[in-house]
Structures are given as structure tokens and as C-alpha cells.
């Protein structure tokens, strides 16, 4: 099926299904996997590729907020005491490259996640077509779709691009012994994923243009080497990664801390810088965990920000 037809049909389905869900006719699970969503940005055709959804406790989103307040801000994403986040990886196609930004969480993490290859197939893209994989950071939901059960890269013909500070932090041989014991398995999993690509990896620093029209922005704090990316074209588009986990929560309360930030104060400072820059420049934003397809803008208001979802 032609991509434009696929996109139209999927959008139509989502609209009809959402109405039926609201009426109680269909279960929420019908919308568990969002379809590919494509648009132009500068020299690239971007497609938001869903890796499914990830369920987390509401309380972990911000220790600075009361649970009921968080639930109100998170809205329809809340299911009891949990919240279901989207996993919005991005495919960027140019004349020379097929670039995947983040690889999702891989198989076996949660039943609702690990759908990246299924979504790529729906977009008509084979794993072998990916020429570059570029990472915002090394957390499991952004990295663990890199290597399969056999330990080999899922994207066999790709080169892999990681912020140097992020790679150095996670691959330190003594890291597991320095982390809390309940994070040991996560650290080992991250190191195994990175080990699978060590012969095909290139490093970059914040500020670098990794490929033409795609530059890294320093948003460290969530992890020591976390980066966001800006794509040229129009007023610009920023792929936030996990610098802003949810727009309705952290636009209104940019100084709130996120429970999974490694250095919360640094993360807050870089989040504010990112949102200030985006609001001042009227830049489009795309959030990895935002409601699919994750596109919107930030408007400055009363020392904070208002989220305006893209039409």
C-alpha cells in the first residue's frame, strides 16, 4: 500500500476508534500501537515510528507533585495508579540516508512495548534499509531495540552514533559496582547493547552537526550525556528525547524534578533552557513519550510554558 494511503487510512481509523472508545464500545487496547505519521522537515521526510507504550507508576513522574495533581495533568494516559507513555522513535529520510533516532526498548520488556520493527514494516521500511542510528541517550526504552537475542545488531547495515559522554558513562567497567543493586541488571543490559555496536560506533559532542541539518543539543541531566537534536528547516524542529517527559506536566511546571533523572538539578536547568529556546524561536517540538505523534510548540507564560499541540 502506498505510504500516503496508509497514513490516511490509519488516521481515519484512529479517529473512529477513539470515538468508539470514548463511548465505551471498544477497549483502550485498540489504540495500543499508533501508526506511522510522516511530515517534511527541511531536507528530511520524518516518520514517527511507534515502539508501543510503556507503563510506569504515576508517582515516579515527579516527586515534587501530589499524585492526584499529576493524574489530572496526565489526563487520559492514567490507568489507576499507573501512566501509559508512548514510545515515539523517529525515522529521518534524506536523499542519502535513512536515519533512525533511538531504537525503542526491544522484545520482552513490557507486553505493550517492543513494537518498533512492526511499525517499520507498516511504514514499508526493512531493518537493512537503516543507514544510521543516532541516540538521545542509553536508557533501555531508547536503546534496547539495538541488538537482538543473538547479540547482533538488528540494523545490520547501519553505523551507530552516540554522545561521547553518554557512551563513556555507561561502558565504564566498574559502573555496575557503583550503582544501586536494583539497577545492576539494567546497567549490564545497556552495556550488552553497546557492546553489540562497538565496532560500528562513532561519537559526537553537543553542538556537533552529526549529519547535514541535524545537530546535537546539550540536555544532560536525565543521564550524564543526554542530548536532544535540532533539525534545520523553517523555524526548526527539536527532538527532545527525555529532556521533557510530558508536555502538560513539565511545561506548566518546568522546575519539577522527574523521578528518573540522574542529576535532577542539571536536568531542570537544561529543560528550561530548551523550552526557552523553543518558545523564543517558535520551534516545533517532538517528544519521545508525548501523546502520539508527539508534536507541538511551547509558548512562554507567567514564568512557565503552555503546550500547544500541532494540528
Coordinates of C-alpha atoms in Angstrom, one line a residue:
X1 CA 0.0 0.0 0.0
X2 CA 1.3 3.5 -0.8
X3 CA 2.5 5.4 2.3
X4 CA 0.1 8.3 1.8
X5 CA -2.8 5.8 1.7
X6 CA -1.5 4.0 4.7
X7 CA -1.3 7.3 6.7
X8 CA -4.8 8.4 5.7
X9 CA -6.4 5.1 6.5
X10 CA -4.7 4.9 9.8
X11 CA -5.7 8.4 10.8
X12 CA -9.2 7.7 9.9
X13 CA -9.2 4.5 11.9
X14 CA -7.7 6.3 14.9
X15 CA -10.4 9.0 14.8
X16 CA -13.3 6.5 14.5
X17 CA -11.8 4.1 17.2
X18 CA -11.2 7.0 19.6
X19 CA -14.9 7.9 19.4
X20 CA -15.9 4.3 20.0
X21 CA -13.6 4.0 23.0
X22 CA -15.0 7.2 24.5
X23 CA -18.5 5.7 24.1
X24 CA -17.4 2.5 25.8
X25 CA -17.8 0.4 22.7
X26 CA -14.2 -0.6 22.2
X27 CA -11.4 -1.2 24.7
X28 CA -8.4 1.2 25.0
X29 CA -6.1 -1.6 23.7
X30 CA -7.4 -1.0 20.2
X31 CA -5.1 2.1 20.0
X32 CA -2.1 0.3 21.6
X33 CA 0.1 0.8 18.5
X34 CA -0.1 4.1 16.7
X35 CA 0.5 4.1 13.0
X36 CA 3.4 5.8 11.2
X37 CA 3.0 9.6 10.9
X38 CA 5.0 11.4 8.3
X39 CA 5.8 15.0 7.5
X40 CA 8.5 17.1 5.9
X41 CA 11.2 19.0 7.9
X42 CA 13.9 20.7 5.9
X43 CA 15.7 18.2 3.8
X44 CA 14.2 15.3 5.6
X45 CA 10.9 13.3 5.5
X46 CA 10.3 12.4 9.1
X47 CA 8.1 9.5 10.2
X48 CA 7.2 9.0 13.8
X49 CA 7.6 5.2 14.4
X50 CA 5.8 3.8 17.4
X51 CA 7.6 1.2 19.7
X52 CA 4.3 0.8 21.5
X53 CA 3.7 2.1 25.0
X54 CA 5.4 1.8 28.4
X55 CA 3.6 1.7 31.7
X56 CA 5.1 3.5 34.8
X57 CA 3.8 4.4 38.3
X58 CA 2.3 7.9 38.3
X59 CA 4.2 8.7 41.5
X60 CA 7.6 8.3 39.8
X61 CA 6.9 11.1 37.2
X62 CA 7.6 13.8 39.7
X63 CA 8.3 13.6 43.5
X64 CA 7.5 17.3 43.6
X65 CA 3.8 16.8 42.8
X66 CA 0.9 15.3 44.6
X67 CA -0.3 12.1 42.9
X68 CA -3.8 13.5 42.2
X69 CA -2.3 16.6 40.7
X70 CA -0.1 14.5 38.5
X71 CA -3.1 12.4 37.4
X72 CA -5.0 15.5 36.5
X73 CA -2.1 16.8 34.4
X74 CA -1.5 13.4 32.7
X75 CA -5.2 13.1 31.8
X76 CA -6.2 10.1 29.6
X77 CA -2.8 8.5 29.9
X78 CA -3.6 7.5 33.5
X79 CA -4.8 4.0 34.3
X80 CA -5.3 3.6 38.0
X81 CA -2.0 4.4 39.7
X82 CA -0.1 4.0 36.5
X83 CA 0.5 6.1 33.4
X84 CA 0.9 4.7 29.9
X85 CA 3.6 6.6 27.9
X86 CA 4.1 6.5 24.2
X87 CA 7.4 5.4 22.7
X88 CA 7.9 7.7 19.6
X89 CA 11.1 6.8 17.7
X90 CA 11.8 8.9 14.6
X91 CA 12.8 7.9 11.1
X92 CA 14.5 10.6 9.1
X93 CA 14.9 10.0 5.4
X94 CA 17.0 12.2 3.1
X95 CA 18.5 11.7 -0.3
X96 CA 21.5 9.9 1.2
X97 CA 20.4 8.4 4.4
X98 CA 17.7 6.5 6.3
X99 CA 18.3 7.5 9.9
X100 CA 16.6 6.0 13.0
X101 CA 16.7 8.1 16.1
X102 CA 16.5 5.8 19.1
X103 CA 15.7 2.1 18.8
X104 CA 13.0 1.5 21.4
X105 CA 13.0 -1.0 24.2
X106 CA 13.3 -4.3 22.3
X107 CA 11.5 -7.5 22.9
X108 CA 10.4 -8.8 26.3
X109 CA 10.4 -5.6 28.3
X110 CA 6.6 -5.0 28.6
X111 CA 3.9 -6.6 26.5
X112 CA 2.8 -3.3 25.1
X113 CA 6.3 -2.2 24.0
X114 CA 8.9 -3.6 21.6
X115 CA 6.9 -2.8 18.5
X116 CA 9.5 -0.9 16.5
X117 CA 10.1 -3.5 13.8
X118 CA 6.3 -4.0 13.4
X119 CA 6.0 -0.2 12.9
X120 CA 8.9 0.0 10.5
X121 CA 7.2 -2.7 8.4
X122 CA 4.0 -0.7 8.4
X123 CA 6.0 2.2 7.1
X124 CA 7.5 0.0 4.4
X125 CA 11.0 0.0 5.8
X126 CA 13.2 -3.1 6.3
X127 CA 15.9 -3.1 9.1
X128 CA 18.5 -3.4 6.4
X129 CA 17.5 -0.1 5.0
X130 CA 18.6 1.9 8.1
X131 CA 21.9 3.5 7.3
X132 CA 22.5 5.4 10.6
X133 CA 21.1 5.0 14.2
X134 CA 21.5 8.1 16.4
X135 CA 20.8 8.0 20.1
X136 CA 19.5 10.6 22.6
X137 CA 20.8 8.5 25.5
X138 CA 21.3 5.0 26.7
X139 CA 18.2 4.2 28.8
X140 CA 16.6 0.9 28.0
X141 CA 13.5 2.4 26.3
X142 CA 15.8 4.2 23.8
X143 CA 18.5 1.6 23.3
X144 CA 17.5 -2.0 23.9
X145 CA 16.0 -2.4 20.4
X146 CA 19.5 -2.2 19.1
X147 CA 20.6 -5.8 19.4
X148 CA 18.5 -9.0 19.1
X149 CA 18.5 -12.1 21.2
X150 CA 21.6 -13.3 19.3
X151 CA 23.6 -10.3 20.4
X152 CA 23.9 -9.0 16.9
X153 CA 22.7 -5.6 15.6
X154 CA 19.1 -5.5 14.5
X155 CA 20.1 -2.9 11.9
X156 CA 22.9 -4.8 10.2
X157 CA 24.0 -2.2 7.7
X158 CA 23.8 0.9 10.0
X159 CA 26.5 2.9 11.7
X160 CA 25.7 4.0 15.2
X161 CA 26.2 7.5 16.7
X162 CA 26.3 8.1 20.4
X163 CA 27.2 11.2 22.5
X164 CA 30.8 10.6 23.8
X165 CA 29.9 11.4 27.4
X166 CA 26.9 9.0 27.3
X167 CA 29.0 6.1 25.9
X168 CA 31.8 6.7 28.4
X169 CA 29.4 6.7 31.4
X170 CA 27.5 3.5 30.6
X171 CA 30.5 1.5 29.3
X172 CA 32.8 2.1 32.3
X173 CA 33.8 -1.4 33.5
X174 CA 33.2 -0.6 37.2
X175 CA 29.8 1.2 36.7
X176 CA 27.6 -1.7 37.9
X177 CA 29.5 -1.8 41.3
X178 CA 28.9 1.9 41.8
X179 CA 25.2 1.8 41.1
X180 CA 22.4 0.7 43.5
X181 CA 22.0 -3.1 43.4
X182 CA 18.5 -2.9 41.9
X183 CA 20.0 -1.2 38.8
X184 CA 22.7 -3.8 38.2
X185 CA 20.7 -5.7 35.6
X186 CA 19.8 -2.5 33.7
X187 CA 23.5 -1.5 33.6
X188 CA 24.5 -4.9 32.3
X189 CA 21.7 -4.8 29.7
X190 CA 22.9 -1.3 28.5
X191 CA 26.5 -2.5 28.3
X192 CA 25.5 -5.6 26.3
X193 CA 23.6 -3.4 23.8
X194 CA 26.5 -1.0 23.4
X195 CA 28.9 -3.9 23.1
X196 CA 27.0 -5.2 20.1
X197 CA 27.8 -2.0 18.2
X198 CA 31.3 -1.1 19.5
X199 CA 32.9 -1.8 16.1
X200 CA 30.5 0.4 14.2
X201 CA 30.1 3.3 16.6
X202 CA 31.0 7.0 16.1
X203 CA 31.0 9.6 18.9
X204 CA 29.8 13.2 18.9
X205 CA 29.6 16.1 21.3
X206 CA 26.8 18.6 22.0
X207 CA 26.8 21.3 19.3
X208 CA 28.1 19.0 16.6
X209 CA 26.2 18.6 13.3
X210 CA 26.0 14.8 13.2
X211 CA 24.7 14.8 9.6
X212 CA 23.8 17.7 7.4
X213 CA 20.9 19.6 9.0
X214 CA 20.8 17.6 12.3
X215 CA 22.7 19.0 15.3
X216 CA 23.0 17.8 18.9
X217 CA 21.9 20.0 21.8
X218 CA 23.2 19.5 25.4
X219 CA 20.4 18.4 27.6
X220 CA 22.4 16.4 30.1
X221 CA 20.9 15.7 33.5
X222 CA 18.4 12.9 32.7
X223 CA 21.6 10.9 32.0
X224 CA 25.2 12.3 32.1
X225 CA 25.4 12.6 28.3
X226 CA 21.7 13.1 27.3
X227 CA 21.2 15.1 24.1
X228 CA 18.3 16.4 22.1
X229 CA 18.5 17.1 18.4
X230 CA 17.5 20.1 16.2
X231 CA 16.7 19.6 12.6
X232 CA 17.0 22.6 10.2
X233 CA 14.1 23.8 8.2
X234 CA 11.5 26.5 8.8
X235 CA 11.8 27.7 12.4
X236 CA 13.5 24.4 13.3
X237 CA 12.3 21.1 15.0
X238 CA 13.7 19.8 18.3
X239 CA 13.6 16.1 19.1
X240 CA 13.5 16.4 22.9
X241 CA 14.3 12.8 23.9
X242 CA 13.7 12.6 27.6
X243 CA 14.5 16.3 28.4
X244 CA 10.8 16.9 28.7
X245 CA 9.0 13.7 29.6
X246 CA 5.4 15.0 29.3
X247 CA 4.3 18.4 28.0
X248 CA 1.3 19.1 30.2
X249 CA 3.3 18.3 33.4
X250 CA 6.7 19.9 32.7
X251 CA 5.7 22.9 30.5
X252 CA 3.4 24.1 33.3
X253 CA 6.0 23.1 36.0
X254 CA 9.4 23.2 34.4
X255 CA 11.2 23.2 37.7
X256 CA 9.6 20.0 38.9
X257 CA 12.0 17.1 39.0
X258 CA 11.5 13.8 37.1
X259 CA 11.9 10.7 39.1
X260 CA 14.3 9.0 36.7
X261 CA 16.7 12.0 36.2
X262 CA 20.3 11.2 37.3
X263 CA 21.1 14.8 38.1
X264 CA 17.7 16.4 38.7
X265 CA 19.0 20.0 39.1
X266 CA 21.1 19.8 35.9
X267 CA 18.1 18.3 34.1
X268 CA 15.8 21.1 35.3
X269 CA 18.2 23.8 34.2
X270 CA 18.7 22.3 30.7
X271 CA 14.9 21.7 30.4
X272 CA 14.3 25.4 31.0
X273 CA 17.0 26.4 28.5
X274 CA 15.5 24.1 25.9
X275 CA 11.9 25.4 26.4
X276 CA 13.1 29.0 26.5
X277 CA 14.9 28.5 23.2
X278 CA 11.9 26.7 21.6
X279 CA 9.4 29.3 22.8
X280 CA 11.5 32.2 21.7
X281 CA 12.1 30.7 18.2
X282 CA 8.6 29.2 17.8
X283 CA 10.3 25.9 17.1
X284 CA 8.3 22.7 16.7
X285 CA 9.0 20.1 19.3
X286 CA 8.7 16.3 19.1
X287 CA 8.6 14.4 22.4
X288 CA 9.6 10.7 22.7
X289 CA 7.0 10.0 25.3
X290 CA 4.4 12.6 24.4
X291 CA 0.9 11.6 23.1
X292 CA 1.4 10.3 19.5
X293 CA 2.7 11.7 17.2
X294 CA 4.3 13.9 19.9
X295 CA 4.3 17.2 18.0
X296 CA 3.7 20.7 19.4
X297 CA 5.1 24.0 20.5
X298 CA 5.9 25.8 23.7
X299 CA 4.5 29.3 24.5
X300 CA 6.0 31.2 27.4
X301 CA 3.5 32.3 30.0
X302 CA 4.0 33.6 33.6
X303 CA 7.4 32.1 34.1
X304 CA 6.4 28.7 32.7
X305 CA 5.1 27.4 29.4
X306 CA 1.9 26.3 27.7
X307 CA 1.9 23.3 25.4
X308 CA 0.2 23.8 22.0
X309 CA -0.3 20.5 20.2
X310 CA 0.4 20.6 16.5
X311 CA -2.9 20.5 14.4

